[in-house]
Amino acid sequence: MSSRKILTSKRAMKFELELAEIGCIAAFLEDQSRNVELWGAVVIGMEDWQADILHRLAKEFKEAEKELYQFNLEGEVA
């Protein structure tokens, strides 16, 4: 019985680490996206299509972070 608890605990810890990693990536992309909005794509050294991709990636990672967090709390994705 205790080995099952340890296994469950390891899975929970791994999930928490993955959630934290997604959160860090989401925060980084959001910061870079905000810089592009403030300074403009040309000043940052990006073309418009690259800035669009950056904005979409930031949005997707933020949504993925929310879904993973929700799954962590409730065990299901809405």
Short mmCIF file of C-alpha atoms in Angstrom, two decimals, residues 5-51:
data_model
loop_
_atom_site.label_atom_id
_atom_site.label_comp_id
_atom_site.label_asym_id
_atom_site.label_seq_id
_atom_site.Cartn_x
_atom_site.Cartn_y
_atom_site.Cartn_z
CA LYS A 5 1.30 6.12 -2.24
CA ILE A 6 4.92 6.76 -3.21
CA LEU A 7 4.12 6.09 -6.87
CA THR A 8 1.14 8.44 -6.73
CA SER A 9 3.27 11.02 -4.97
CA LYS A 10 5.95 10.76 -7.68
CA ARG A 11 3.32 11.22 -10.39
CA ALA A 12 1.87 14.22 -8.60
CA MET A 13 5.33 15.76 -8.21
CA LYS A 14 6.14 15.16 -11.88
CA PHE A 15 2.84 16.78 -12.86
CA GLU A 16 3.58 19.79 -10.63
CA LEU A 17 7.00 20.17 -12.26
CA GLU A 18 5.49 20.01 -15.74
CA LEU A 19 2.89 22.59 -14.73
CA ALA A 20 5.63 24.87 -13.40
CA GLU A 21 7.63 24.45 -16.62
CA ILE A 22 4.61 25.36 -18.76
CA GLY A 23 4.01 28.34 -16.48
CA CYS A 24 7.58 29.57 -16.91
CA ILE A 25 7.39 29.28 -20.68
CA ALA A 26 4.02 31.04 -20.70
CA ALA A 27 5.38 33.88 -18.55
CA PHE A 28 8.43 34.31 -20.78
CA LEU A 29 6.36 34.37 -23.96
CA GLU A 30 3.91 36.81 -22.38
CA ASP A 31 6.77 39.15 -21.41
CA GLN A 32 8.23 39.03 -24.90
CA SER A 33 4.81 39.60 -26.42
CA ARG A 34 4.31 42.60 -24.15
CA ASN A 35 7.72 44.00 -25.22
CA VAL A 36 6.69 43.72 -28.86
CA GLU A 37 3.42 45.52 -28.10
CA LEU A 38 5.24 48.30 -26.25
CA TRP A 39 8.18 48.83 -28.58
CA GLY A 40 6.93 47.44 -31.87
CA ALA A 41 8.15 44.47 -33.82
CA VAL A 42 10.74 46.40 -35.82
CA VAL A 43 12.44 47.83 -32.73
CA ILE A 44 12.62 44.36 -31.15
CA GLY A 45 14.09 42.98 -34.38
CA MET A 46 11.14 40.96 -35.58
CA GLU A 47 9.07 40.98 -38.68
CA ASP A 48 5.31 41.28 -38.36
CA TRP A 49 4.70 37.58 -39.06
CA GLN A 50 7.16 36.63 -36.31
CA ALA A 51 5.40 38.95 -33.86
#
